[in-house]
Tab-separated table of C-alpha atoms and ligand atoms in Angstrom:
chain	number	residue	atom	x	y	z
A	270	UNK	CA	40.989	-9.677	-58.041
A	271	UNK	CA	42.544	-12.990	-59.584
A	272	UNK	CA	43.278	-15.549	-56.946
A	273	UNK	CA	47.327	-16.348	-56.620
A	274	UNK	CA	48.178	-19.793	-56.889
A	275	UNK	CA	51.126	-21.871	-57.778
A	276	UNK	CA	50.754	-24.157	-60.267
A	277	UNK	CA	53.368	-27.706	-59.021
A	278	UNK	CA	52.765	-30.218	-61.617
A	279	UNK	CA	54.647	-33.582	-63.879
A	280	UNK	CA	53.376	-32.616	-67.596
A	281	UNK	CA	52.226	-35.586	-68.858
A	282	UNK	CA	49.495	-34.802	-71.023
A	283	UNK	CA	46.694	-33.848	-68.994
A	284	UNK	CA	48.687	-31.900	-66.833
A	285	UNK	CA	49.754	-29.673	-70.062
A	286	UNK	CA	45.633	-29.093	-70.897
A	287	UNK	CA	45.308	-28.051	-67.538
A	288	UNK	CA	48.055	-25.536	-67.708
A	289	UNK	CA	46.432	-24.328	-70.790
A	290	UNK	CA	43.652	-23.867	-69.044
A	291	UNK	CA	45.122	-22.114	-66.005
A	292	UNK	CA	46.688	-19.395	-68.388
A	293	UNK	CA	43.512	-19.056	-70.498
A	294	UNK	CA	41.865	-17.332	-67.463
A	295	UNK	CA	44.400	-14.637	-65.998
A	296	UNK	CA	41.270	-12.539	-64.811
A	297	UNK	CA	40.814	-15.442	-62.234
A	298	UNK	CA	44.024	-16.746	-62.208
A	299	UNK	CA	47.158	-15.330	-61.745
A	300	UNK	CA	49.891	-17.727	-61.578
A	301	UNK	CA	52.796	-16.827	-59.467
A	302	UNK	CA	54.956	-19.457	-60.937
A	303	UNK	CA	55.019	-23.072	-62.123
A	304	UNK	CA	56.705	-25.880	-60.157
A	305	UNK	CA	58.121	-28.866	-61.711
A	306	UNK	CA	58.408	-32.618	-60.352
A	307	UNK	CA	59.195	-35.814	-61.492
A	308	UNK	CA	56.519	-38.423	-62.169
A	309	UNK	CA	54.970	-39.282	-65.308
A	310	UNK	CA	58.516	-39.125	-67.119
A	311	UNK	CA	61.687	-37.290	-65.311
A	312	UNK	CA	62.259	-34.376	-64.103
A	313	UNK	CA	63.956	-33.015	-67.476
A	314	UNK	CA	60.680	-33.540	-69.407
A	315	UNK	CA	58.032	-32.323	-67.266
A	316	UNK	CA	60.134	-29.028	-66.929
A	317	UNK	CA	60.758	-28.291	-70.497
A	318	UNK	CA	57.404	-29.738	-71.253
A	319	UNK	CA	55.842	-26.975	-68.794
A	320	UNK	CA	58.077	-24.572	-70.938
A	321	UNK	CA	56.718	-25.478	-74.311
A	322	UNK	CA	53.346	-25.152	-73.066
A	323	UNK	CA	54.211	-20.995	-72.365
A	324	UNK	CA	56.061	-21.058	-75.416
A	325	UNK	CA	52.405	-22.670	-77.560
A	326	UNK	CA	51.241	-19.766	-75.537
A	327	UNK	CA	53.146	-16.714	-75.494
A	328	UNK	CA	53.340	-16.301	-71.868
A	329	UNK	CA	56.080	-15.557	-69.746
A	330	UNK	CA	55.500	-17.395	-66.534
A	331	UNK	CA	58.576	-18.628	-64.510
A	332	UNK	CA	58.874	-22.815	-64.662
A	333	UNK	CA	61.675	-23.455	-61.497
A	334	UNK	CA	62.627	-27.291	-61.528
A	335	UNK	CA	62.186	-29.136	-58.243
A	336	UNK	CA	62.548	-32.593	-56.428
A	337	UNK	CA	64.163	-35.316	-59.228
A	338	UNK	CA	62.950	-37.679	-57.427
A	339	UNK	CA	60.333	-38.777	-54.315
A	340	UNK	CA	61.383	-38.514	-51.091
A	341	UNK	CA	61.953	-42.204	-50.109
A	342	UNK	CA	61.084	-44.156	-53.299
A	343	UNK	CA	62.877	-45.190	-56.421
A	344	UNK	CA	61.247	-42.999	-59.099
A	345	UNK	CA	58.230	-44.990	-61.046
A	346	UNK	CA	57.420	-43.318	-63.991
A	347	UNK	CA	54.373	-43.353	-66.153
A	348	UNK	CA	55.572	-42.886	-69.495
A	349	UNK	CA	54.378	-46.322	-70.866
A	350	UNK	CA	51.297	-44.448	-70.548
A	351	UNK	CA	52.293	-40.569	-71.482
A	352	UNK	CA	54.969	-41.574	-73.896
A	353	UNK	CA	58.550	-41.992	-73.719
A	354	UNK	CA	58.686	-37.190	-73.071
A	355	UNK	CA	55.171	-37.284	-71.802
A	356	UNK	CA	53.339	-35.515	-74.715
A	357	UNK	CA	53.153	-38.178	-76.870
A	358	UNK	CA	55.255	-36.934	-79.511
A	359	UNK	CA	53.194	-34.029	-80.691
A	360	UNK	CA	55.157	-30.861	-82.058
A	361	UNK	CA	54.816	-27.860	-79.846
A	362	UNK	CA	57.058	-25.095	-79.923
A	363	UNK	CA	60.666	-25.219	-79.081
A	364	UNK	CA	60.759	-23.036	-76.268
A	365	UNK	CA	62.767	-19.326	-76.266
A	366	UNK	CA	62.555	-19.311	-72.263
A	367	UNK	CA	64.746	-21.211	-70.002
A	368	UNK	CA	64.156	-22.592	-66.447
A	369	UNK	CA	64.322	-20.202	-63.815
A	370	UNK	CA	67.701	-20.748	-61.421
A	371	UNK	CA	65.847	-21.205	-57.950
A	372	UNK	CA	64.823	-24.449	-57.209
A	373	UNK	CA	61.331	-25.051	-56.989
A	374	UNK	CA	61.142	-25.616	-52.880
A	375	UNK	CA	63.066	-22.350	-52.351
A	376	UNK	CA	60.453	-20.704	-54.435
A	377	UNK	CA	57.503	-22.121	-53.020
A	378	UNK	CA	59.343	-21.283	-49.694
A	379	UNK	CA	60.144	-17.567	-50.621
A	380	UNK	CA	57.200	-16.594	-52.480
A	381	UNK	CA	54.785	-17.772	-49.703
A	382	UNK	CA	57.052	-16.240	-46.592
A	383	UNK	CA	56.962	-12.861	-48.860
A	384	UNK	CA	53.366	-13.559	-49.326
A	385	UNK	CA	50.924	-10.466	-48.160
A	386	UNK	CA	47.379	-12.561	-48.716
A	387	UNK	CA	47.548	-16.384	-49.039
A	388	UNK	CA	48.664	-18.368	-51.551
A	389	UNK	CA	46.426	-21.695	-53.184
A	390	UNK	CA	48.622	-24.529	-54.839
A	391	UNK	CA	47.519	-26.413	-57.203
A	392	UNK	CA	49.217	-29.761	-57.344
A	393	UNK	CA	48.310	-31.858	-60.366
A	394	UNK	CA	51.477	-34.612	-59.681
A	395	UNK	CA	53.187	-36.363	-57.379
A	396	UNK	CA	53.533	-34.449	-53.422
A	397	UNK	CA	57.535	-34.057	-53.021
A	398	UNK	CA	58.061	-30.312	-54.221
A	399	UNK	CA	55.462	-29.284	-51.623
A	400	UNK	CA	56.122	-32.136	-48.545
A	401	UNK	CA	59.604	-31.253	-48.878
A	402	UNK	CA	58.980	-27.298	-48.517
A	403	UNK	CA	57.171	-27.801	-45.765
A	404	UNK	CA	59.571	-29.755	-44.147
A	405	UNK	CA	62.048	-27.246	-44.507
A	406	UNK	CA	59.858	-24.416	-43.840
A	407	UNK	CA	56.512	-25.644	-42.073
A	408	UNK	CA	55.448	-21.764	-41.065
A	409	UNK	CA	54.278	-21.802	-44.739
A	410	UNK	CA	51.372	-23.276	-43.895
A	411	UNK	CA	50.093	-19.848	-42.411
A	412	UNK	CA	50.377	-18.360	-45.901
A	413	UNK	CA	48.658	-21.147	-47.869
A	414	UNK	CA	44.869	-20.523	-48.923
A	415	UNK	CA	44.599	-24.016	-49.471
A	416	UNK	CA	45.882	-27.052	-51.464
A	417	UNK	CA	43.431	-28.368	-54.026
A	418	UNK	CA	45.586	-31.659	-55.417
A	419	UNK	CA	44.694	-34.619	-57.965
A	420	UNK	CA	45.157	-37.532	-56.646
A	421	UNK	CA	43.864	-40.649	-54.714
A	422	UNK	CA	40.947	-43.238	-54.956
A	423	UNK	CA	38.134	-43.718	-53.085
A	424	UNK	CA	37.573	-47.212	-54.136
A	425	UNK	CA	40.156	-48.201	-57.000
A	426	UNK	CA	43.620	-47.845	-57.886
A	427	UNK	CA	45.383	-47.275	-61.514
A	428	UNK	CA	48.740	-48.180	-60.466
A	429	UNK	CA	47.716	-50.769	-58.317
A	430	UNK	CA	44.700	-52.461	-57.523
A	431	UNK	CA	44.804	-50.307	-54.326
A	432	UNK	CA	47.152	-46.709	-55.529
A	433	UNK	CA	46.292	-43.745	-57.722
A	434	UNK	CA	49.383	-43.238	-59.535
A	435	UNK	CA	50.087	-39.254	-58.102
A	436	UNK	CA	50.065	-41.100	-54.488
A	437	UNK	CA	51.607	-44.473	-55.318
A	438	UNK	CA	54.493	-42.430	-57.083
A	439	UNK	CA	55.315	-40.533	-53.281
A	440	UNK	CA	53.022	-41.771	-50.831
A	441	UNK	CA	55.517	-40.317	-47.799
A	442	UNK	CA	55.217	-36.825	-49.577
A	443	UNK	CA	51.424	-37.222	-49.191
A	444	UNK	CA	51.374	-38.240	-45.944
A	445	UNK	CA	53.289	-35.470	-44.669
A	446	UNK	CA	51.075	-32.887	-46.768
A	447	UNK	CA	47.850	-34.422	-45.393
A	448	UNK	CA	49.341	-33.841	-42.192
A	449	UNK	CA	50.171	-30.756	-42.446
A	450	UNK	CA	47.163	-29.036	-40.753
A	451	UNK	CA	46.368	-27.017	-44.217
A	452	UNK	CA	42.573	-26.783	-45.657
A	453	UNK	CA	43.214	-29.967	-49.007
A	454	UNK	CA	40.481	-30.319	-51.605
A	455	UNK	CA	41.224	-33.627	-53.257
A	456	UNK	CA	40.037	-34.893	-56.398
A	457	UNK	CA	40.458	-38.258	-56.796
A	458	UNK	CA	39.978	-41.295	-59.811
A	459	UNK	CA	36.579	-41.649	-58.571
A	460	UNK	CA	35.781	-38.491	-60.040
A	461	UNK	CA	38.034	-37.794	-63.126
A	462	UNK	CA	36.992	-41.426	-64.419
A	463	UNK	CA	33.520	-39.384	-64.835
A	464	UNK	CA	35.267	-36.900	-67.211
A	465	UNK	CA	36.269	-38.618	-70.268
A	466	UNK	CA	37.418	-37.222	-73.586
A	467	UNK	CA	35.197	-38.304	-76.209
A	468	UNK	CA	35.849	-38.162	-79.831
A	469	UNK	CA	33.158	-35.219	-80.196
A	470	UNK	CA	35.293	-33.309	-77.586
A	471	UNK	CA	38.177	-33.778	-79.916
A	472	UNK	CA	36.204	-32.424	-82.866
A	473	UNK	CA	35.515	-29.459	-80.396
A	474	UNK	CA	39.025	-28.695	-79.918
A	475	UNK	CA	40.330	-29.229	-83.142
A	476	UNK	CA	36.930	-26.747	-84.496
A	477	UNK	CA	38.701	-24.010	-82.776
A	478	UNK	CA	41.643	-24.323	-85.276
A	479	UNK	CA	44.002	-22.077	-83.686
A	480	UNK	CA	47.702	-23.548	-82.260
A	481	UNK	CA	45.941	-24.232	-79.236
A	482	UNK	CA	42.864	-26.275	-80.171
A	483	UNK	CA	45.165	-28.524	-82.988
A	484	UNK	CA	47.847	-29.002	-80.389
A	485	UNK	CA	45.098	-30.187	-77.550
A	486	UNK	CA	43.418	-32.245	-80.040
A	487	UNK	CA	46.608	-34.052	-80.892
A	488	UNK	CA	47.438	-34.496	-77.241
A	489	UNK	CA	44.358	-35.965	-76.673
A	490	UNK	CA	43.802	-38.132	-79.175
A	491	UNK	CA	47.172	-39.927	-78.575
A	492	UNK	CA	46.122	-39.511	-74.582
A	493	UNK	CA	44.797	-42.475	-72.362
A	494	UNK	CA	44.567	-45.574	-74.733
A	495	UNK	CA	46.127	-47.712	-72.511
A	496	UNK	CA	42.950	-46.417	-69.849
A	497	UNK	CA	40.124	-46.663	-72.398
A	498	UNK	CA	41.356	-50.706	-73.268
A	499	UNK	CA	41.908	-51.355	-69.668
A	500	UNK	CA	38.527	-50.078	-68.223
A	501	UNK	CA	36.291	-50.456	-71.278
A	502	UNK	CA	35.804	-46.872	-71.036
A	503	UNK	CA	34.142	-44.704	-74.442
A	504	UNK	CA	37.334	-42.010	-73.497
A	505	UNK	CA	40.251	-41.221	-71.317
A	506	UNK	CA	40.305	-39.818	-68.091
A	507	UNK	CA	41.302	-36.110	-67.833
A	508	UNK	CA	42.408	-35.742	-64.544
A	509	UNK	CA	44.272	-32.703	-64.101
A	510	UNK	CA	42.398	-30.392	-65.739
A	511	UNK	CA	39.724	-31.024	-63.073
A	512	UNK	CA	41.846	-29.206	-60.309
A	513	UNK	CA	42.031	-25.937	-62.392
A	514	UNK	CA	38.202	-26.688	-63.294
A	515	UNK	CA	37.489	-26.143	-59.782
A	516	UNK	CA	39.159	-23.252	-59.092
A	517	UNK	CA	37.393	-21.484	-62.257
A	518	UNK	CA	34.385	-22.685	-60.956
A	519	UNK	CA	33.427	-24.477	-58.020
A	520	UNK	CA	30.282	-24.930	-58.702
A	521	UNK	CA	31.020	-27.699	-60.960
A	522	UNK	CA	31.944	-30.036	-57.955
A	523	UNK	CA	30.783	-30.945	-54.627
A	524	UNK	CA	32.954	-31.778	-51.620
A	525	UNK	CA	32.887	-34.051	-48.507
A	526	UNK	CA	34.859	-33.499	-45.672
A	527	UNK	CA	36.298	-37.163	-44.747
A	528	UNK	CA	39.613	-38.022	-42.570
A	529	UNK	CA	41.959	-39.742	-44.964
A	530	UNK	CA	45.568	-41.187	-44.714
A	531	UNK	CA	47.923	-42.843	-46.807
A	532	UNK	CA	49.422	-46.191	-47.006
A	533	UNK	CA	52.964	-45.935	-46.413
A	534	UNK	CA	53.656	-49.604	-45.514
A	535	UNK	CA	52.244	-52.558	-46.624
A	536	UNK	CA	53.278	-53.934	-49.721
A	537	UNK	CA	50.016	-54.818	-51.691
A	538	UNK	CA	48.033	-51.084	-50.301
A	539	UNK	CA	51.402	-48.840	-50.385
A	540	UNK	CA	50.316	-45.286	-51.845
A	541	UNK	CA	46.466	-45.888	-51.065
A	542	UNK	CA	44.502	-43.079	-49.917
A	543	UNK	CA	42.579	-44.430	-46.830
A	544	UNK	CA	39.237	-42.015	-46.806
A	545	UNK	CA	37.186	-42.136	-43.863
A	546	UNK	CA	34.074	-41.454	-46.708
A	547	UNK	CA	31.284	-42.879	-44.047
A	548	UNK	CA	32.708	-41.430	-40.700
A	549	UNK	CA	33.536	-44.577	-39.051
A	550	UNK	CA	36.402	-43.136	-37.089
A	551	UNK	CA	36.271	-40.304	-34.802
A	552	UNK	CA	38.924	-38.510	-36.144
A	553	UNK	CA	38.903	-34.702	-37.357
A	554	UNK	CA	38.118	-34.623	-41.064
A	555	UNK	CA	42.061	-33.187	-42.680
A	556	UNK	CA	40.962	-33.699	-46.509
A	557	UNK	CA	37.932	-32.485	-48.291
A	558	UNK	CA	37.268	-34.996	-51.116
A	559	UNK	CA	35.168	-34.753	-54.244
A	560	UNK	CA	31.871	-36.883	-54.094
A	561	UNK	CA	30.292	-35.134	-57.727
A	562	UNK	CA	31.281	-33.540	-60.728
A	563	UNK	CA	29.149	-31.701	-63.378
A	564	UNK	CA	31.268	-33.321	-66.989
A	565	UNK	CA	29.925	-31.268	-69.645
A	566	UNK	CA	30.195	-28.354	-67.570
A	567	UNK	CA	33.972	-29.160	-67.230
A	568	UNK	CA	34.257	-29.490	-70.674
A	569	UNK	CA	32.447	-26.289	-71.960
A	570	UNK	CA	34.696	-24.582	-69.606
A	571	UNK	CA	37.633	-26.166	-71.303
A	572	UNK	CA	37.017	-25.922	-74.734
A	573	UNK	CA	35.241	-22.069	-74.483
A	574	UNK	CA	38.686	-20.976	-72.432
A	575	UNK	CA	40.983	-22.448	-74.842
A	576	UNK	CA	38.995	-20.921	-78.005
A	577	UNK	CA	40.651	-17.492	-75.888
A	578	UNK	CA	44.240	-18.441	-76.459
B	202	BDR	C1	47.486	-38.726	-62.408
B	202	BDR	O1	48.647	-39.443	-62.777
B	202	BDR	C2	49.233	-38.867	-63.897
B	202	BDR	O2	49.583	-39.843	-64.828
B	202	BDR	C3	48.273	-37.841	-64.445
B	202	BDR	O3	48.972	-36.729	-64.948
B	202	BDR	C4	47.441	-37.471	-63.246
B	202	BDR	O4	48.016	-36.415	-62.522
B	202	BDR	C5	46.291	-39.645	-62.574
B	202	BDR	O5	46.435	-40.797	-61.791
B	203	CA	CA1	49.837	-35.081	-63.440
């Protein structure tokens, strides 16, 4: 049986190879719908970028738009980093399929009150779709499997010296969704840092010369400049991907159960994720956070699921 889950994501190019890798695996995976969000570019891109990635695909999975912007912030984008419409320019297809009419809360809302067996989310963006759906409708949490997120830092920052950018972006939407009383695997900059894109992993994807492969390659090679000058790194970061990683298979990662807050005040540390990594407080761990990652497992996942598209 394929676990259900709910893709909520900001595509934003790492967020559109781990959608591609979410719908290269339907016999794990079946994806009730994607939700949309504003935060590497606005809300009008990261929708009808999740809608070009079905089209590259062929599938028919239902993209509903949600929050336009976070819940108390101005909306701080990323596209110096993901380009101007967050893919960097390359060419995908135009897309035949339109956004669905419901707004993404009400379907996160509906689907998971309808819900029989529980629901996982995947949230690969900023929090406000799902803070603000469980605002309106906390008995959700009842119906949700669990929430395995990108996002945070265990010891540094990428928007600022203290904030992952997912956090920094809607650090009141985190807050209320580590709150919430729901099982959260995180997956912080600690750990994607570890899974960089090297040129040979380009050669990889552009080998499998299908749509697919070429159309990751190009992402990728345009992806994460800005990252690789700033931290000296051989490759950029693929964050996202590493969410859907897990859920394919676990075994790739290991977890540590830590109590962790966010920063919602002070100016230098707003959007930090405060993790409790040692146990110095005697407070009930709320957020299971990645302490290891296996990166050419990741990576043999990625480039043998896309070869199936
Ligand atoms: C996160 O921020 C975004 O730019 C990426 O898509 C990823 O979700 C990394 O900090
Ligand atoms: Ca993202």
């Amino acid at each position: 049986m394929p676990r259900s889950i709910i893709i909520d994501c900001d595509p934003g190019v790492d967020d559109a190879i781990a959608l591609l890798l979410a719908i290269a695996q339907p016999s794990a995976l079946n994806i009730l719908g994607i939700t949309t969000v504003a935060g590497n570019v606005p809300l009008n891109y990261t929708s009808q970028n999740a809608l070009k990635i079905c089209a590259l695909t062929k599938v028919d999975i239902p993209i509903y738009a949600g929050c336009p912007r976070p819940i108390l912030r101005p909306l701080s984008t990323a596209a110096h980093v993901h380009g101007a419409t967050g893919l960097q320019g390359t060419k995908l297809p135009e897309p035949k399929a339109t956004l669905m009419v419901q707004h993404a809360v009400a379907f996160l809302i509906d689907t998971l009150q309808q819900a029989t067996e529980p629901i996982t989310l995947a949230t690969l963006g900023p929090l406000t779709n799902i803070a603000v759906a469980l605002i309106q409708a906390p008995q959700i949490t009842q119906k949700i499997d669990h929430i395995i997120a990108m996002g945070g830092a265990i010891t540094h920052g990428n928007v600022t010296p203290a904030a992952e950018f997912n956090i920094y972006v809607d650090p009141h939407a985190a807050q209320i969704v580590f709150g919430a009383g729901i099982p959260i695997k995180l997956i912080t900059l600690d750990t994607t840092h570890q899974v960089l894109t090297t040129s040979k992993h380009l050669d990889a994807f552009r080998q499998l010369n299908t749509p697919v492969g070429i159309a990751a390659a190009d992402l990728l090679s345009h992806y994460g400049t800005s990252d690789i000058e700033r931290y000296g790194m051989p490759g950029a970061p693929l964050h996202d991907p590493c969410v859907i990683a897990h859920l394919l298979q676990p075994e790739l990662f290991t977890f540590r159960p830590t109590y962790t807050t966010v920063d919602t005040i002070s100016p230098e540390n707003l959007g930090r994720t405060v993790i409790d990594w040692w146990g110095q407080t005697d407070k009930t761990p709320n957020v299971e956070v990645a302490a290891s990652v296996n990166t050419p497992g990741i990576y043999e996942l990625l480039i043998e699921s896309l070869g199936t598209l």
